Coordinates of N, CA and C and ligand atoms in Angstrom, one line a residue:
X16 N -31.5 -20.9 -5.4 CA -30.8 -22.2 -5.5 C -29.3 -22.0 -5.3
X17 N -28.7 -22.8 -4.4 CA -27.3 -22.6 -4.1 C -26.4 -23.0 -5.2
X18 N -25.5 -22.2 -5.6 CA -24.5 -22.5 -6.7 C -23.3 -23.2 -6.1
X19 N -23.1 -23.1 -4.8 CA -21.9 -23.7 -4.2 C -22.4 -24.5 -3.0
X20 N -21.8 -25.7 -2.9 CA -22.0 -26.5 -1.7 C -20.8 -26.4 -0.8
X21 N -21.0 -26.0 0.5 CA -19.8 -26.0 1.4 C -20.1 -27.2 2.3
X22 N -19.2 -28.1 2.4 CA -19.4 -29.3 3.3 C -18.2 -29.5 4.1
X23 N -18.4 -30.0 5.4 CA -17.2 -30.2 6.2 C -17.5 -31.4 7.1
X24 N -16.4 -32.0 7.6 CA -16.5 -33.3 8.3 C -17.1 -33.2 9.7
X25 N -17.0 -32.0 10.3 CA -17.4 -31.8 11.7 C -17.7 -30.3 11.9
X26 N -18.5 -30.0 12.9 CA -18.7 -28.6 13.3 C -17.4 -28.0 13.8
X27 N -16.4 -28.8 14.2 CA -15.2 -28.3 14.7 C -14.4 -27.6 13.6
X28 N -14.8 -27.9 12.3 CA -14.2 -27.3 11.1 C -14.7 -25.9 10.8
X29 N -15.8 -25.5 11.5 CA -16.5 -24.3 11.2 C -15.7 -23.0 11.3
X30 N -14.8 -22.9 12.4 CA -14.0 -21.7 12.5 C -13.2 -21.4 11.2
X31 N -12.8 -22.5 10.5 CA -12.0 -22.3 9.3 C -13.0 -22.2 8.1
X32 N -14.0 -23.0 8.0 CA -14.9 -23.1 6.9 C -15.8 -21.8 6.7
X33 N -16.0 -21.2 7.9 CA -16.9 -20.0 7.8 C -16.2 -18.9 6.9
X34 N -14.9 -18.9 6.8 CA -14.2 -17.9 5.9 C -14.7 -18.1 4.4
X35 N -14.9 -19.3 4.0 CA -15.4 -19.6 2.7 C -16.8 -18.9 2.5
X36 N -17.6 -19.1 3.5 CA -19.0 -18.6 3.5 C -18.9 -17.1 3.4
X37 N -18.0 -16.5 4.2 CA -17.9 -15.0 4.2 C -17.5 -14.5 2.8
X38 N -16.6 -15.1 2.2 CA -16.2 -14.7 0.8 C -17.4 -14.8 -0.1
X39 N -18.1 -15.9 -0.1 CA -19.2 -16.1 -1.0 C -20.3 -15.0 -0.7
X40 N -20.5 -14.7 0.6 CA -21.4 -13.6 0.9 C -21.0 -12.3 0.2
X41 N -19.7 -12.0 0.3 CA -19.1 -10.8 -0.2 C -19.4 -10.7 -1.7
X42 N -19.4 -11.9 -2.4 CA -19.6 -11.9 -3.9 C -21.1 -12.1 -4.2
X43 N -21.9 -12.2 -3.2 CA -23.4 -12.4 -3.5 C -23.7 -13.8 -4.1
X44 N -22.8 -14.8 -3.8 CA -23.1 -16.1 -4.3 C -23.8 -17.0 -3.3
X45 N -24.9 -17.6 -3.7 CA -25.7 -18.4 -2.8 C -25.0 -19.8 -2.6
X46 N -25.1 -20.2 -1.3 CA -24.4 -21.5 -1.0 C -25.3 -22.3 0.0
X47 N -25.0 -23.6 0.0 CA -25.6 -24.4 1.0 C -24.4 -24.8 2.0
X48 N -24.7 -24.9 3.3 CA -23.6 -25.2 4.2 C -24.0 -26.4 5.0
X49 N -23.2 -27.5 5.0 CA -23.5 -28.8 5.6 C -22.4 -29.4 6.4
X50 N -22.7 -30.0 7.5 CA -21.8 -30.9 8.2 C -22.2 -32.3 7.9
X51 N -21.2 -33.1 7.4 CA -21.6 -34.5 7.1 C -20.2 -35.3 6.9
X52 N -20.0 -36.2 7.9 CA -18.7 -36.9 7.9 C -18.7 -38.1 7.0
X53 N -17.6 -38.2 6.2 CA -17.5 -39.4 5.3 C -17.4 -40.7 6.0
X54 N -16.8 -40.7 7.2 CA -16.7 -42.0 7.9 C -17.8 -42.2 8.9
X55 N -18.4 -41.1 9.5 CA -19.4 -41.3 10.5 C -20.8 -41.3 9.8
X56 N -20.9 -40.7 8.7 CA -22.2 -40.7 7.9 C -22.0 -41.0 6.4
X57 N -21.4 -42.2 6.2 CA -21.0 -42.5 4.8 C -22.2 -42.5 3.8
X58 N -23.4 -43.0 4.2 CA -24.6 -43.0 3.3 C -25.0 -41.6 3.0
X59 N -25.1 -40.8 4.0 CA -25.6 -39.4 3.8 C -24.6 -38.6 2.9
X60 N -23.3 -38.9 3.1 CA -22.3 -38.2 2.3 C -22.5 -38.6 0.8
X61 N -22.8 -39.8 0.5 CA -23.0 -40.3 -0.9 C -24.3 -39.6 -1.4
X62 N -25.3 -39.5 -0.6 CA -26.6 -38.9 -1.0 C -26.4 -37.4 -1.4
X63 N -25.6 -36.8 -0.5 CA -25.3 -35.3 -0.7 C -24.6 -35.2 -2.0
X64 N -23.6 -35.9 -2.3 CA -22.7 -35.8 -3.4 C -23.5 -36.1 -4.7
X65 N -24.3 -37.2 -4.7 CA -25.1 -37.6 -5.8 C -26.1 -36.6 -6.2
X66 N -26.6 -35.9 -5.2 CA -27.8 -35.0 -5.4 C -27.3 -33.5 -5.7
X67 N -26.0 -33.3 -5.5 CA -25.6 -31.9 -5.6 C -25.9 -31.2 -6.9
X68 N -25.6 -31.8 -8.0 CA -25.8 -31.2 -9.3 C -27.3 -31.0 -9.6
X69 N -28.1 -31.9 -9.2 CA -29.5 -31.8 -9.3 C -30.1 -30.7 -8.5
X70 N -29.4 -30.3 -7.5 CA -29.9 -29.1 -6.6 C -29.4 -27.8 -7.2
X71 N -28.7 -27.9 -8.3 CA -28.2 -26.6 -8.9 C -26.8 -26.2 -8.6
X72 N -26.2 -27.1 -7.8 CA -24.8 -26.7 -7.4 C -23.8 -26.8 -8.6
X73 N -22.9 -25.9 -8.7 CA -21.9 -25.9 -9.8 C -20.5 -26.3 -9.3
X74 N -20.3 -26.2 -8.0 CA -19.0 -26.5 -7.4 C -19.2 -26.8 -6.0
X75 N -18.3 -27.7 -5.5 CA -18.4 -28.1 -4.1 C -17.1 -27.7 -3.4
X76 N -17.2 -27.1 -2.2 CA -16.0 -26.9 -1.4 C -16.1 -27.8 -0.2
X77 N -15.1 -28.7 0.0 CA -15.2 -29.7 1.1 C -14.0 -29.6 2.0
X78 N -14.2 -29.4 3.3 CA -13.1 -29.3 4.2 C -13.1 -30.4 5.2
X79 N -11.9 -30.9 5.6 CA -11.9 -31.9 6.6 C -10.4 -32.0 7.2
X80 N -10.3 -32.6 8.4 CA -9.0 -32.7 9.0 C -8.7 -34.1 9.3
X81 N -7.4 -34.3 9.5 CA -6.9 -35.7 9.8 C -6.8 -36.5 8.6
X82 N -7.3 -37.8 8.7 CA -7.4 -38.7 7.5 C -8.6 -38.1 6.6
X83 N -8.3 -37.1 5.9 CA -9.4 -36.2 5.4 C -9.9 -36.7 4.1
X84 N -10.7 -37.7 4.2 CA -11.2 -38.4 2.9 C -12.5 -37.7 2.3
X85 N -13.1 -36.8 3.1 CA -14.4 -36.3 2.7 C -14.4 -35.7 1.2
X86 N -13.4 -34.8 0.9 CA -13.4 -34.2 -0.4 C -13.3 -35.3 -1.5
X87 N -12.4 -36.3 -1.3 CA -12.2 -37.4 -2.3 C -13.5 -38.2 -2.4
X88 N -14.2 -38.5 -1.3 CA -15.4 -39.3 -1.4 C -16.5 -38.5 -2.1
X89 N -16.6 -37.2 -1.8 CA -17.6 -36.4 -2.6 C -17.2 -36.4 -4.1
X90 N -16.0 -36.3 -4.4 CA -15.5 -36.2 -5.8 C -15.8 -37.5 -6.5
X91 N -15.8 -38.6 -5.7 CA -16.1 -40.0 -6.3 C -17.5 -40.1 -6.8
X92 N -18.4 -39.3 -6.2 CA -19.9 -39.5 -6.5 C -20.4 -38.4 -7.4
X93 N -19.6 -37.4 -7.8 CA -20.1 -36.3 -8.7 C -19.0 -35.9 -9.7
X94 N -19.4 -35.4 -10.8 CA -18.4 -34.8 -11.7 C -18.4 -33.3 -11.6
X95 N -19.0 -32.7 -10.6 CA -18.9 -31.3 -10.3 C -17.4 -31.1 -9.8
X96 N -16.8 -29.9 -10.0 CA -15.5 -29.7 -9.5 C -15.6 -29.6 -8.0
X97 N -14.6 -30.3 -7.3 CA -14.5 -30.3 -5.9 C -13.2 -29.6 -5.4
X98 N -13.4 -28.7 -4.5 CA -12.2 -28.0 -4.0 C -12.0 -28.4 -2.5
X99 N -10.9 -29.0 -2.2 CA -10.6 -29.5 -0.9 C -9.9 -28.6 0.0
X100 N -10.3 -28.4 1.2 CA -9.6 -27.6 2.2 C -9.0 -28.5 3.3
X101 N -7.7 -28.6 3.4 CA -7.1 -29.4 4.5 C -7.2 -28.5 5.8
X102 N -8.0 -29.1 6.8 CA -8.1 -28.3 8.0 C -7.0 -28.6 9.0
X103 N -6.4 -27.6 9.6 CA -5.3 -27.8 10.5 C -5.7 -28.6 11.7
X104 N -4.9 -29.6 12.0 CA -5.1 -30.5 13.2 C -4.2 -30.2 14.3
X105 N -4.5 -30.6 15.5 CA -3.6 -30.3 16.7 C -2.5 -31.3 16.7
X106 N -2.7 -32.5 16.2 CA -1.6 -33.5 16.3 C -0.5 -33.3 15.2
X107 N -0.9 -33.1 14.0 CA 0.1 -33.1 12.9 C 0.0 -31.7 12.1
X108 N -0.6 -30.7 12.7 CA -0.7 -29.4 12.1 C -1.3 -29.3 10.8
X109 N -2.1 -30.3 10.4 CA -2.8 -30.2 9.1 C -2.0 -30.8 7.9
X110 N -0.8 -31.3 8.2 CA 0.0 -31.9 7.1 C -0.7 -33.2 6.8
X111 N -1.3 -33.9 7.8 CA -2.1 -35.1 7.5 C -3.2 -34.8 6.6
X112 N -4.0 -33.7 6.9 CA -5.1 -33.4 6.1 C -4.7 -33.0 4.7
X113 N -3.6 -32.2 4.6 CA -3.1 -31.8 3.3 C -2.7 -33.0 2.4
X114 N -2.0 -33.9 2.9 CA -1.5 -35.1 2.2 C -2.7 -35.9 1.8
X115 N -3.7 -36.1 2.7 CA -4.9 -36.9 2.4 C -5.7 -36.3 1.3
X116 N -5.7 -35.0 1.2 CA -6.6 -34.4 0.2 C -5.8 -34.2 -1.2
X117 N -4.6 -33.8 -1.1 CA -3.9 -33.4 -2.3 C -3.4 -34.7 -3.1
X118 N -3.2 -35.8 -2.4 CA -2.7 -37.0 -3.0 C -3.8 -37.9 -3.6
X119 N -4.8 -37.3 -4.2 CA -5.9 -38.1 -4.8 C -5.3 -38.9 -6.0
X120 N -5.6 -40.2 -6.0 CA -5.1 -41.0 -7.1 C -5.7 -40.6 -8.5
X121 N -5.1 -40.9 -9.5 CA -5.5 -40.5 -10.9 C -6.9 -40.9 -11.2
X122 N -7.6 -40.0 -11.8 CA -9.0 -40.3 -12.3 C -10.1 -39.5 -11.5
X123 N -9.8 -39.2 -10.3 CA -10.8 -38.5 -9.4 C -10.1 -37.2 -8.8
X124 N -10.1 -36.1 -9.5 CA -9.4 -34.9 -9.1 C -10.1 -34.2 -7.9
X125 N -9.3 -33.7 -7.0 CA -9.7 -32.7 -6.0 C -8.8 -31.5 -6.1
X126 N -9.3 -30.4 -6.3 CA -8.4 -29.2 -6.4 C -8.1 -28.8 -4.9
X127 N -6.9 -28.8 -4.5 CA -6.6 -28.6 -3.1 C -6.0 -27.2 -2.9
X128 N -6.5 -26.6 -1.8 CA -5.9 -25.3 -1.4 C -5.0 -25.5 -0.2
X129 N -4.5 -24.4 0.3 CA -3.5 -24.5 1.4 C -4.3 -25.0 2.7
X130 N -3.5 -25.4 3.7 CA -4.0 -25.7 5.0 C -4.8 -24.5 5.5
X131 N -6.0 -24.7 5.9 CA -7.0 -23.7 6.3 C -7.2 -22.6 5.2
X132 N -7.0 -23.0 4.0 CA -7.2 -22.0 2.9 C -8.6 -21.8 2.4
X133 N -9.5 -21.6 3.4 CA -10.9 -21.5 3.0 C -11.3 -20.3 2.1
X134 N -10.6 -19.2 2.4 CA -10.9 -18.0 1.6 C -10.5 -18.3 0.1
X135 N -9.3 -18.8 -0.1 CA -8.9 -19.1 -1.5 C -9.8 -20.2 -2.1
X136 N -10.3 -21.1 -1.4 CA -11.3 -22.1 -1.9 C -12.5 -21.4 -2.5
X137 N -13.0 -20.5 -1.7 CA -14.2 -19.7 -2.1 C -13.9 -18.8 -3.3
X138 N -12.7 -18.2 -3.3 CA -12.3 -17.4 -4.5 C -12.2 -18.2 -5.8
X139 N -11.6 -19.4 -5.6 CA -11.5 -20.4 -6.7 C -12.9 -20.8 -7.2
X140 N -13.8 -21.0 -6.3 CA -15.2 -21.4 -6.7 C -15.9 -20.2 -7.4
X141 N -15.6 -19.0 -7.0 CA -16.2 -17.8 -7.7 C -15.6 -17.7 -9.1
X142 N -14.3 -18.0 -9.2 CA -13.6 -17.9 -10.5 C -14.3 -19.0 -11.5
X143 N -14.6 -20.1 -10.9 CA -15.2 -21.2 -11.8 C -16.6 -20.7 -12.2
X144 N -17.3 -20.1 -11.3 CA -18.7 -19.6 -11.6 C -18.6 -18.5 -12.6
X145 N -17.5 -17.7 -12.5 CA -17.3 -16.5 -13.3 C -17.1 -16.8 -14.8
X146 N -16.7 -18.0 -15.1 CA -16.5 -18.4 -16.5 C -17.7 -18.0 -17.4
X147 N -18.9 -18.2 -16.8 CA -20.1 -17.9 -17.5 C -20.9 -16.7 -16.9
X148 N -20.2 -15.8 -16.2 CA -20.9 -14.8 -15.5 C -20.0 -13.5 -15.5
X149 N -20.4 -12.6 -16.4 CA -19.6 -11.3 -16.5 C -19.6 -10.5 -15.2
X150 N -20.7 -10.5 -14.5 CA -20.9 -9.7 -13.3 C -19.9 -10.2 -12.2
X151 N -19.8 -11.5 -12.1 CA -18.9 -12.1 -11.1 C -17.4 -11.8 -11.5
X152 N -17.2 -11.8 -12.8 CA -15.8 -11.5 -13.3 C -15.4 -10.1 -12.9
X153 N -16.4 -9.2 -13.1 CA -16.1 -7.8 -12.7 C -15.8 -7.7 -11.2
X154 N -16.6 -8.4 -10.4 CA -16.4 -8.4 -9.0 C -15.1 -8.9 -8.6
X155 N -14.6 -10.0 -9.3 CA -13.3 -10.6 -9.0 C -12.2 -9.6 -9.3
X156 N -12.3 -8.8 -10.5 CA -11.3 -7.9 -10.8 C -11.3 -6.7 -9.8
X157 N -12.5 -6.3 -9.3 CA -12.6 -5.3 -8.3 C -11.9 -5.8 -7.0
X158 N -12.1 -7.0 -6.6 CA -11.5 -7.6 -5.4 C -10.0 -7.5 -5.5
X159 N -9.4 -7.9 -6.7 CA -8.0 -7.9 -7.0 C -7.5 -6.4 -6.8
X160 N -8.2 -5.5 -7.4 CA -7.8 -4.0 -7.3 C -7.7 -3.6 -5.8
X161 N -8.8 -4.0 -5.1 CA -8.8 -3.6 -3.6 C -7.6 -4.2 -2.8
X162 N -7.3 -5.5 -3.1 CA -6.2 -6.1 -2.4 C -4.9 -5.4 -2.8
X163 N -4.7 -5.1 -4.0 CA -3.5 -4.4 -4.5 C -3.4 -3.0 -3.8
X164 N -4.6 -2.3 -3.7 CA -4.6 -1.0 -3.1 C -4.2 -1.1 -1.6
X165 N -4.6 -2.2 -0.9 CA -4.3 -2.4 0.5 C -2.8 -2.5 0.7
X166 N -2.1 -3.2 -0.2 CA -0.7 -3.4 -0.1 C 0.0 -2.1 -0.3
X167 N -0.4 -1.3 -1.3 CA 0.2 0.0 -1.6 C 0.1 0.9 -0.4
X168 N -1.1 0.9 0.2 CA -1.4 1.7 1.4 C -0.4 1.3 2.5
X169 N -0.2 0.1 2.8 CA 0.6 -0.4 3.8 C 2.1 0.0 3.6
X170 N 2.5 -0.1 2.3 CA 3.9 0.3 2.0 C 4.0 1.8 2.2
X171 N 3.0 2.6 1.8 CA 3.1 4.0 2.0 C 3.2 4.4 3.5
X172 N 2.3 3.7 4.3 CA 2.3 4.0 5.7 C 3.7 3.6 6.4
X173 N 4.3 2.5 5.9 CA 5.6 2.0 6.4 C 6.6 3.1 6.2
X174 N 6.6 3.6 5.0 CA 7.6 4.7 4.6 C 7.4 5.9 5.4
X175 N 6.1 6.3 5.6 CA 5.8 7.5 6.3 C 6.2 7.4 7.8
X176 N 5.8 6.3 8.4 CA 6.0 6.1 9.8 C 7.4 5.7 10.2
X177 N 8.1 5.0 9.3 CA 9.4 4.3 9.7 C 9.1 3.0 10.3
X178 N 10.1 2.1 10.3 CA 9.9 0.7 10.7 C 9.4 0.6 12.2
X179 N 10.1 1.3 13.1 CA 9.9 1.2 14.5 C 8.4 1.5 14.9
X180 N 8.0 2.7 14.4 CA 6.7 3.2 14.7 C 5.6 2.3 14.1
X181 N 5.9 1.8 12.9 CA 5.0 1.0 12.1 C 4.7 -0.3 12.9
X182 N 5.8 -0.9 13.4 CA 5.7 -2.2 14.1 C 4.9 -2.0 15.4
X183 N 5.2 -0.8 16.1 CA 4.5 -0.5 17.3 C 3.0 -0.4 17.1
X184 N 2.7 0.3 16.0 CA 1.3 0.5 15.6 C 0.6 -0.8 15.3
X185 N 1.3 -1.7 14.6 CA 0.8 -3.0 14.2 C 0.5 -3.8 15.5
X186 N 1.4 -3.7 16.4 CA 1.3 -4.5 17.7 C 0.1 -4.0 18.5
X187 N -0.3 -2.7 18.4 CA -1.4 -2.2 19.1 C -2.7 -2.6 18.5
X188 N -2.7 -3.0 17.3 CA -4.0 -3.3 16.6 C -4.6 -4.6 17.1
Ligands
LIG15 C1 -12.7 -34.8 10.5 O1 -12.2 -35.1 11.8 C2 -13.3 -33.5 10.6 O2 -13.3 -32.9 9.4 C3 -12.5 -32.7 11.7 O3 -11.6 -31.9 11.1 C4 -11.8 -33.9 12.4 C5 -12.2 -33.9 13.9 O4 -13.5 -34.0 14.0 P1 -14.2 -33.9 15.4 O5 -13.7 -35.0 16.3 O6 -13.9 -32.5 16.0 O7 -15.7 -34.0 15.2 O8 -13.6 -35.8 10.2

């Protein structure tokens, strides 16, 4: 049974939204992944959101670009926590998506991450699930330790190689 629902307005959002799926895979969290537009398929969007809790979902990650109403519409139909991902657009660089998602009027919250912040959306979803799951909490702590170790490694390499060589090496990667 999927604990997380990942939903997006278009398959053109997939290059961003796949990062959320990759993080959930890393944590061994089951998810459902769906393309369903709030304006092109309003009825199906409502059915999805109304049925999400009944399907065992605990949190929904919704990504959209432009006049990005999908996360807000989903949140209107369910009391599950909804995390919105503003997808970067070519016309307004995703500021349109960000404002559309973050500026939810009082009463229907959508937790908004950064533009294209799909990885953080998934991490937040895992944190929500971890409230009642010690194993997931341990995995989150381990993830934090690994990211800290990566920064230390980079700092050490920078000191060993010197700035010029380090930048050259980075450019070659
Ligand atoms: C939104 O419109 C989608 O979330 C997507 O980011 C944007 C463009 O959709 P397409 O025209 O690529 O299908 O609904």
